[in-house]
Short mmCIF file of C-alpha atoms in Angstrom, two decimals:
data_model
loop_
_atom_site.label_atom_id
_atom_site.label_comp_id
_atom_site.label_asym_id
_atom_site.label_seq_id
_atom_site.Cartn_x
_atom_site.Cartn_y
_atom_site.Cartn_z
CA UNK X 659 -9.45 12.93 -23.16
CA UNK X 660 -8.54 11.59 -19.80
CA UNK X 661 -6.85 8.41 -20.85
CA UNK X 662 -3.40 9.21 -19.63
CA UNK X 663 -2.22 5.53 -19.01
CA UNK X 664 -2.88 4.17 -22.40
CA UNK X 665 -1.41 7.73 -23.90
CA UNK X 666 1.31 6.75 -22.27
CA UNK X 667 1.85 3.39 -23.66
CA UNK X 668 1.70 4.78 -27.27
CA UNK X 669 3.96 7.69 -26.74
CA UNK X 670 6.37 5.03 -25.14
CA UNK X 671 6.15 2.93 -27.85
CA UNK X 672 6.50 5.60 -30.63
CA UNK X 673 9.78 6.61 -28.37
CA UNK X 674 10.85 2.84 -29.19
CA UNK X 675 10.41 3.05 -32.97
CA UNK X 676 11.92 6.87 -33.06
CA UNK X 677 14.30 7.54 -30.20
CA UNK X 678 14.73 11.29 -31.84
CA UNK X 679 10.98 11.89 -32.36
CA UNK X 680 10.95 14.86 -29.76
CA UNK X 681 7.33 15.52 -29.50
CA UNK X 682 7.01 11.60 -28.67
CA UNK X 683 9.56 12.53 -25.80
CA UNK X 684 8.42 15.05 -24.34
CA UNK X 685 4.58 14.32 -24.56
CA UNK X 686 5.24 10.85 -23.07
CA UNK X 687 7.33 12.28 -19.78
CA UNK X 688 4.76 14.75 -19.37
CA UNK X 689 2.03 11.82 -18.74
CA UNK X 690 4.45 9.97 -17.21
CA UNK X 691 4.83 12.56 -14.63
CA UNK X 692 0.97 12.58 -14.19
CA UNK X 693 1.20 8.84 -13.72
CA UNK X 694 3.47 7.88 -11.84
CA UNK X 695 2.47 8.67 -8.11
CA UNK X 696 4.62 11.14 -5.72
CA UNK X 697 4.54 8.28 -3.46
CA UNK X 698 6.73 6.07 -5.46
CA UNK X 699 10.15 8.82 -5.38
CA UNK X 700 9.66 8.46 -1.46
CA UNK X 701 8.70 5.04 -1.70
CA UNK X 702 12.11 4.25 -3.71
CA UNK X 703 14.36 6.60 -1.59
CA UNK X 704 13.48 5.05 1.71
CA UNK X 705 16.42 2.93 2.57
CA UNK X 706 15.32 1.25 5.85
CA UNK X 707 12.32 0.09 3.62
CA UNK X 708 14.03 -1.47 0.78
CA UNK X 709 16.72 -2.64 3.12
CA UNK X 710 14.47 -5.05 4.79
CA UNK X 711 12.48 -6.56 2.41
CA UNK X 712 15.13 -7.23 0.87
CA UNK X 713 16.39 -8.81 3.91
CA UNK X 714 13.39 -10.31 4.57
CA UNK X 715 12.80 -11.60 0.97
CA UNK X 716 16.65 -13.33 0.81
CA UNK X 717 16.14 -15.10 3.89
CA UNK X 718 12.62 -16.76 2.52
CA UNK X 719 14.23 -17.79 -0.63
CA UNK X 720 17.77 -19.30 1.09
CA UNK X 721 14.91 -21.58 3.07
CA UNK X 722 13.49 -22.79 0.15
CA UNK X 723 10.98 -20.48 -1.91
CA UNK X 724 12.17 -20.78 -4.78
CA UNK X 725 9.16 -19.49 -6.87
CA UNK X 726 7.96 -16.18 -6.41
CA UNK X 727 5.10 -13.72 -7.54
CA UNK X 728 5.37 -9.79 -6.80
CA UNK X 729 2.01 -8.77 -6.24
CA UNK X 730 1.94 -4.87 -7.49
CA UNK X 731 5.35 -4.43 -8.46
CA UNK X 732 5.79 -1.33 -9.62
CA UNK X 733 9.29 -0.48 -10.31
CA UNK X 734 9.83 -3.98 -10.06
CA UNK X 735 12.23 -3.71 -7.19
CA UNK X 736 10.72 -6.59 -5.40
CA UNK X 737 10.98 -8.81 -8.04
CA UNK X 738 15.07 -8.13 -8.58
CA UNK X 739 15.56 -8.45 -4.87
CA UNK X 740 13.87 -12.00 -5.36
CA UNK X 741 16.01 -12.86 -8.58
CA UNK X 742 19.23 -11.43 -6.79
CA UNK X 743 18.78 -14.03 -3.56
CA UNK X 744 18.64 -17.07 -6.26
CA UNK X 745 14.78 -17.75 -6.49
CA UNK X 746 14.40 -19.66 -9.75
CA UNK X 747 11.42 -18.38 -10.87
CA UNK X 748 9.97 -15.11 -10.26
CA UNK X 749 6.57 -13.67 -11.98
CA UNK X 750 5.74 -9.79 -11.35
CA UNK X 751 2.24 -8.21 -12.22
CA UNK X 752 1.11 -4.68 -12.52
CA UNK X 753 -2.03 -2.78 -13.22
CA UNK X 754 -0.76 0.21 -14.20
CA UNK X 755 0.43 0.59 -17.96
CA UNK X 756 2.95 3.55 -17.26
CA UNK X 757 4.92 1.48 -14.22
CA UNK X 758 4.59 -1.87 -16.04
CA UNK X 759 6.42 -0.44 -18.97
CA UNK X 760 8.84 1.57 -16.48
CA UNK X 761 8.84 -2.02 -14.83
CA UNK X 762 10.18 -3.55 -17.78
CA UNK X 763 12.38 -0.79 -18.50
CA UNK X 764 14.22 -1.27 -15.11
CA UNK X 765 14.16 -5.10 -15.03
CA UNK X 766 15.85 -5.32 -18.80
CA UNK X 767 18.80 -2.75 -17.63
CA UNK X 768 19.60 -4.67 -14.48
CA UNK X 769 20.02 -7.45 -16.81
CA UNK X 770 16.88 -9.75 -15.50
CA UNK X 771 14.20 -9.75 -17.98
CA UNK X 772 14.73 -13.94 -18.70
CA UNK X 773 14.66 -14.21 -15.18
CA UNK X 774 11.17 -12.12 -14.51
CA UNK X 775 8.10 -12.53 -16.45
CA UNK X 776 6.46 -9.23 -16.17
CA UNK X 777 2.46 -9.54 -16.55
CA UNK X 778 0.56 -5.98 -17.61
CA UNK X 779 -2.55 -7.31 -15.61
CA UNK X 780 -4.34 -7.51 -11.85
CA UNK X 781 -3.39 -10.55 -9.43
CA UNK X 782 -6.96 -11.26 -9.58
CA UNK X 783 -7.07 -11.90 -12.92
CA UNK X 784 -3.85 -14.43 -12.79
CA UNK X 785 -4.60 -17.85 -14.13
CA UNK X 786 -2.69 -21.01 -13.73
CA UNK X 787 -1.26 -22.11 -16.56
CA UNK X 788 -2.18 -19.50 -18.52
CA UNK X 789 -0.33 -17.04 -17.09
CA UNK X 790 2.24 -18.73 -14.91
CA UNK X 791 2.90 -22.28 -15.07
CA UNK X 792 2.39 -23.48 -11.79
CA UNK X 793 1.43 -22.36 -7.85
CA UNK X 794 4.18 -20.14 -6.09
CA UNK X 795 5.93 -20.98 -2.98
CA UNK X 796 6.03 -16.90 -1.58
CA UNK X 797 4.24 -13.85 -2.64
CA UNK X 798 5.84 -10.49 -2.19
CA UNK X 799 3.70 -7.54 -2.15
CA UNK X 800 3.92 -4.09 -0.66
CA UNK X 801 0.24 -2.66 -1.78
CA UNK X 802 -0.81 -1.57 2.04
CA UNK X 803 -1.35 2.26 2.21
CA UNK X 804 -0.90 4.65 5.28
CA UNK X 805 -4.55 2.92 6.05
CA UNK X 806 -3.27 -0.34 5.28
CA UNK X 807 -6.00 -1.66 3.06
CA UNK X 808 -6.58 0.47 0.67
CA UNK X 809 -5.07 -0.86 -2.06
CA UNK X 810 -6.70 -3.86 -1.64
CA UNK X 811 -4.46 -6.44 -0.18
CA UNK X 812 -6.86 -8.77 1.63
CA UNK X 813 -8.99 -8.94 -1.56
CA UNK X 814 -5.77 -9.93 -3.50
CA UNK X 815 -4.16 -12.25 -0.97
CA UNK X 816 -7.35 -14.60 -0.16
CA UNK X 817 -7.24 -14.89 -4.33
CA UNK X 818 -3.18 -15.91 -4.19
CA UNK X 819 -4.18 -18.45 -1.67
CA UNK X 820 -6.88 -19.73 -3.47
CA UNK X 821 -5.16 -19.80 -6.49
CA UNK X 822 -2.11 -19.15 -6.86
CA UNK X 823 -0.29 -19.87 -4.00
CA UNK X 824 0.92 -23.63 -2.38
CA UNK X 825 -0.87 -24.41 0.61
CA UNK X 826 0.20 -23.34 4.01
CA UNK X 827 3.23 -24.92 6.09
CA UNK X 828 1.13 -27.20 9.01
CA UNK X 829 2.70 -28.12 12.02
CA UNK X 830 4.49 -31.29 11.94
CA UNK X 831 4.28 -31.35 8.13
CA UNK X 832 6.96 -33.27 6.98
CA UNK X 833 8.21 -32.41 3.26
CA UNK X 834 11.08 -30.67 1.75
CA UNK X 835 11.42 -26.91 3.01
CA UNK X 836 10.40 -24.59 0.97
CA UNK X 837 7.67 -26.83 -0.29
CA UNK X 838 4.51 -24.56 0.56
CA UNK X 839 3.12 -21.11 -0.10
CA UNK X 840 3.90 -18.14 2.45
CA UNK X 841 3.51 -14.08 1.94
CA UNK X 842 5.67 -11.37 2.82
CA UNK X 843 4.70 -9.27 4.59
CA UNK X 844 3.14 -12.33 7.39
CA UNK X 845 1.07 -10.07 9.25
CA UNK X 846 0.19 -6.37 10.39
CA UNK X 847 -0.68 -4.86 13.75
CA UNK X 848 -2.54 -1.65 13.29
CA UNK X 849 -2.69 1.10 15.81
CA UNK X 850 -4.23 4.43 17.00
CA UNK X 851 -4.39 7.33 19.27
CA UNK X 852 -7.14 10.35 19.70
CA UNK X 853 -5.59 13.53 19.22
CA UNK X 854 -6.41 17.07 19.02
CA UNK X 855 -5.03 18.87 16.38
CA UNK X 856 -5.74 22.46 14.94
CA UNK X 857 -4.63 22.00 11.59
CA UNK X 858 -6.62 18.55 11.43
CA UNK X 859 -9.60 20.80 12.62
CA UNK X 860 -9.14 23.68 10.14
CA UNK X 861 -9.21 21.39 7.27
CA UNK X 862 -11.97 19.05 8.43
CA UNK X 863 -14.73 21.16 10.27
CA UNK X 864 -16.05 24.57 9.74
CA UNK X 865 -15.41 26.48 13.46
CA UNK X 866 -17.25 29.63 12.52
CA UNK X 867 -20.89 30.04 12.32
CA UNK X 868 -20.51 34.01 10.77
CA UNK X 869 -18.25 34.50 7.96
CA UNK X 870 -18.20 38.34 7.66
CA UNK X 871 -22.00 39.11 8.48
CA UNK X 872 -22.79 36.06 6.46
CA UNK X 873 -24.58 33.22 8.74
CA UNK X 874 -23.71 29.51 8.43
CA UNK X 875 -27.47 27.75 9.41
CA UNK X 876 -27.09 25.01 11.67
CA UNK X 877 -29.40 22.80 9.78
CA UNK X 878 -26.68 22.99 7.13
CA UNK X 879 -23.89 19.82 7.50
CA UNK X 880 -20.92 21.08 6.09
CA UNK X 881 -18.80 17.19 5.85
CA UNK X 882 -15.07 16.58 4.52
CA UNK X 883 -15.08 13.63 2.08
CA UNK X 884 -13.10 11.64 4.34
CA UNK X 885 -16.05 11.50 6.72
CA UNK X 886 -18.90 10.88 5.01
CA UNK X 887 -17.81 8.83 2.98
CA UNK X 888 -18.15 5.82 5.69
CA UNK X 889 -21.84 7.34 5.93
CA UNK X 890 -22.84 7.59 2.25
CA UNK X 891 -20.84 3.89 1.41
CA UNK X 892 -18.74 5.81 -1.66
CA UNK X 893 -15.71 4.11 -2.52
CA UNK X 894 -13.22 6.68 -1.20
CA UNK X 895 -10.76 5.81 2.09
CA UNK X 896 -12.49 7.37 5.21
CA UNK X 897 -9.38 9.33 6.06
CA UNK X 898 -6.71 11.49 5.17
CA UNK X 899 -2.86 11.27 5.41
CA UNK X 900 -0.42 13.59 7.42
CA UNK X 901 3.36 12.93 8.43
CA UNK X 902 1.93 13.70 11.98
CA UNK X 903 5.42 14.79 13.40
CA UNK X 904 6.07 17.33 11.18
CA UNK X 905 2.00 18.93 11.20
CA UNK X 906 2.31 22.47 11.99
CA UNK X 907 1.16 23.40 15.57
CA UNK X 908 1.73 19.45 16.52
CA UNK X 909 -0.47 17.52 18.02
CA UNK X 910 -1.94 16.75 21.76
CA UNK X 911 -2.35 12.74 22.59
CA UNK X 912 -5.56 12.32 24.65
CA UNK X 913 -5.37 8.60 24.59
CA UNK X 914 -2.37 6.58 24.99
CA UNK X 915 -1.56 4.39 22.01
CA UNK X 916 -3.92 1.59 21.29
CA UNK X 917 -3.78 -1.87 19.25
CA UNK X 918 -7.19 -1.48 17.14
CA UNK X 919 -6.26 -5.38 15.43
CA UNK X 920 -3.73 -7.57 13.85
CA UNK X 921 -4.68 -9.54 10.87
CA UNK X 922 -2.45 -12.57 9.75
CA UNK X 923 -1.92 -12.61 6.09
CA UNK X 924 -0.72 -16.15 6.01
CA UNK X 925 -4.02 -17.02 7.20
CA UNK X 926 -6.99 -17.44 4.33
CA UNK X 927 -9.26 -17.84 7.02
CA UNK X 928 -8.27 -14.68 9.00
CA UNK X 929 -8.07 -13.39 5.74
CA UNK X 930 -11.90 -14.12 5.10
CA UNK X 931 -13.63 -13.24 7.47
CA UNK X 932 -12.22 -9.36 7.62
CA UNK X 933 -14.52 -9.18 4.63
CA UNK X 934 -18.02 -10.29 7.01
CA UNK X 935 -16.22 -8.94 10.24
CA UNK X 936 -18.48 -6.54 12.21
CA UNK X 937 -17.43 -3.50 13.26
CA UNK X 938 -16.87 -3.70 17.41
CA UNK X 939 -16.32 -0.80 20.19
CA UNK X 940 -13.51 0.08 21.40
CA UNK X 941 -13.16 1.17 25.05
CA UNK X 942 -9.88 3.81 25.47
CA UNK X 943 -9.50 6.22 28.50
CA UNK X 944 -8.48 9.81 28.06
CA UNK X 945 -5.46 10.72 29.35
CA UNK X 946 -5.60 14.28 28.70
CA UNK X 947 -8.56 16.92 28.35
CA UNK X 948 -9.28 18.30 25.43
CA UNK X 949 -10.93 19.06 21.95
CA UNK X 950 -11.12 15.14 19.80
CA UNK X 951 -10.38 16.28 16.37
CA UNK X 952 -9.05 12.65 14.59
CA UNK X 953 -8.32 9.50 15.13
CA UNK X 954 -4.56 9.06 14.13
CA UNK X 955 -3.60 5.45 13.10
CA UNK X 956 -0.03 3.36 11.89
CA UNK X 957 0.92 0.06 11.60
CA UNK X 958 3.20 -2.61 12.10
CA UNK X 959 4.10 -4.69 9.20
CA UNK X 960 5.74 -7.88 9.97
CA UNK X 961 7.71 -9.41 6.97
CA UNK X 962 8.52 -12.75 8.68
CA UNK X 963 9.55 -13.26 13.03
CA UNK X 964 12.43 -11.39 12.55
CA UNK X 965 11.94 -7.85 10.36
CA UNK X 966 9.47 -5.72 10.82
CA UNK X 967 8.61 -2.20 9.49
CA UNK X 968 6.89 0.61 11.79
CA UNK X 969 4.87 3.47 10.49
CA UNK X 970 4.24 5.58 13.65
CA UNK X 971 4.49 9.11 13.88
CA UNK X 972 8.64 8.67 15.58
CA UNK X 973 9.57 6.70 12.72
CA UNK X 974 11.20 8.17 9.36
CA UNK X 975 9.26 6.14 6.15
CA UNK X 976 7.75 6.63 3.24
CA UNK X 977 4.17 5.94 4.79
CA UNK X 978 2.88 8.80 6.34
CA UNK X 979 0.00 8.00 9.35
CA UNK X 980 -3.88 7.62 8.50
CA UNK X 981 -5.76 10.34 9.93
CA UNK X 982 -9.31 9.86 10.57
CA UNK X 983 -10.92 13.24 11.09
CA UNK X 984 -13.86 13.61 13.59
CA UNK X 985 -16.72 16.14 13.04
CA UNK X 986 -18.99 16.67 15.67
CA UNK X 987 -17.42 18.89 18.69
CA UNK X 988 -16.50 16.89 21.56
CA UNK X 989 -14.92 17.78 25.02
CA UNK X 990 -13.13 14.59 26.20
#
């Protein structure tokens, strides 16, 4: 009937009861499958990835965070990478039944699960001390998608400040180390380039007016969801992914890179005001004639001033780059 993550969360638990009840088995690992994203077996296999934030998340806690929430935690690997570098408390939520139980699963046979309290519920809905005893000195989180936002990090980090988090370190603030709230990742710088790109074209805009004798009017607007949905407001991302090195045909740059913004996510205020920001021009030459078929964008993800994670089209990560088709024909 379509409600795969709570089928899956009674076929798990009838798996508990009966480890030999077959049908249990097998009908819970099929939903599983259905559940558990594609992205998360590339997500999990990219070394450079985990390496870091792991890196990045030992060096916060041997400064002083000692209390940590994993925003979207998934397989729970942030949480254990937390636990591992001595953090004394660590608190992990998830959204999704399927990879909260697979969560729990993972945590228990690593031999954590006193030393993680797993919560089956959005960040949002997080209350202090009804779900964790007191404000957190870091929050992990690695919810940014090829697009960055959407799976809604800004909406969940101005919440952890507000709520859940210990204020800010100042300048000059005196006080213990360790003593006040921080995120990883800090900050992200998010970039772009115009391209043309056949294969981007052949799945985003109809080239042909006559399809065997049959006539295309022009009065018809033939639109991939990607585009309209920034026209029509839907809910849907306004672009598509690709792993832009490996697109058949390639790809021809017609702009040099260019920095489109940088948002600080240990700033509430910065935080804020992407959610009233107005959308501005941006003024990039061509350096190369040609057709404009997308907009091609990565990122930058700084954990803390010394690791950083890149997602452009050279690099070899899980994220693949945010493509943002363009319809209309243009010469450039």
């Amino acid at each position: 009937m379509g409600f795969r993550d709570e089928a899956a969360g009674y076929f798990h638990k009838a798996v508990k009861l009966n480890p030999d009840f077959s049908d249990a088995k097998e009908n819970f690992y099929r939903v599983a499958n259905w559940l558990v994203e594609r992205w998360h077996f590339i997500m999990l296999n990219d070394t450079k990835r985990n390496r870091i934030y792991n890196a990045a998340i030992q060096k916060a806690v041997s400064l002083g965070s000692k209390s940590v929430l994993d925003i979207g935690t998934g397989t729970g690997i942030l949480s254990m990478f937390a636990k591992k570098a001595g953090a004394h408390s660590v608190y992990a939520c998830e959204l999704s039944k399927t990879m909260y139980e697979l969560a729990c699963d993972v945590v228990t046979a690593n031999k954590m699960e006193t030393g993680i309290k797993l919560l089956h519920m959005k960040s949002l809905d997080i209350e202090i001390p009804k779900h964790i005893p007191e404000r957190v000195s870091l929050v992990v989180t690695e919810t940014v998608d090829a697009g960055v936002f959407g799976e809604g990090i800004v909406e969940s980090l101005i919440h952890a400040w507000e709520h859940l988090l210990l204020q800010p370190k100042t300048k000059g603030a005196n006080g213990s180390c360790g003593q006040y709230g921080r995120v990883i990742p800090a900050s992200v710088a998010i970039f772009g380039m115009a391209v043309e790109c056949s294969e981007i074209r052949r799945h985003h805009r109809v080239g042909t007016k006559d399809i065997a004798g049959v006539r295309l009017p022009a009065s018809v607007k033939f639109q991939s969801s990607a585009s309209s949905s920034a026209e029509t407001g839907e809910a849907v991302e306004p672009y598509t992914t690709e792993k832009m090195s490996r697109i058949p045909g390639g790809y021809l740059p017609l702009t040099e890179c260019f920095e489109i913004m940088k948002v600080d996510f240990n700033s509430l205020q910065e935080l804020k005001s992407l959610a009233t920001k107005e959308p501005h021009p941006l003024s990039v030459p061509a350096i190369k004639e040609g057709m404009l078929d997308a907009v091609m964008v990565w990122f930058v993800l700084q954990l803390d001033d010394e690791y950083s994670l890149s997602t452009s089209p050279g690099e070899e990560t899980c994220w693949e780059q945010a493509v943002y088709p363009v319809q209309a024909l243009a010469g450039i």
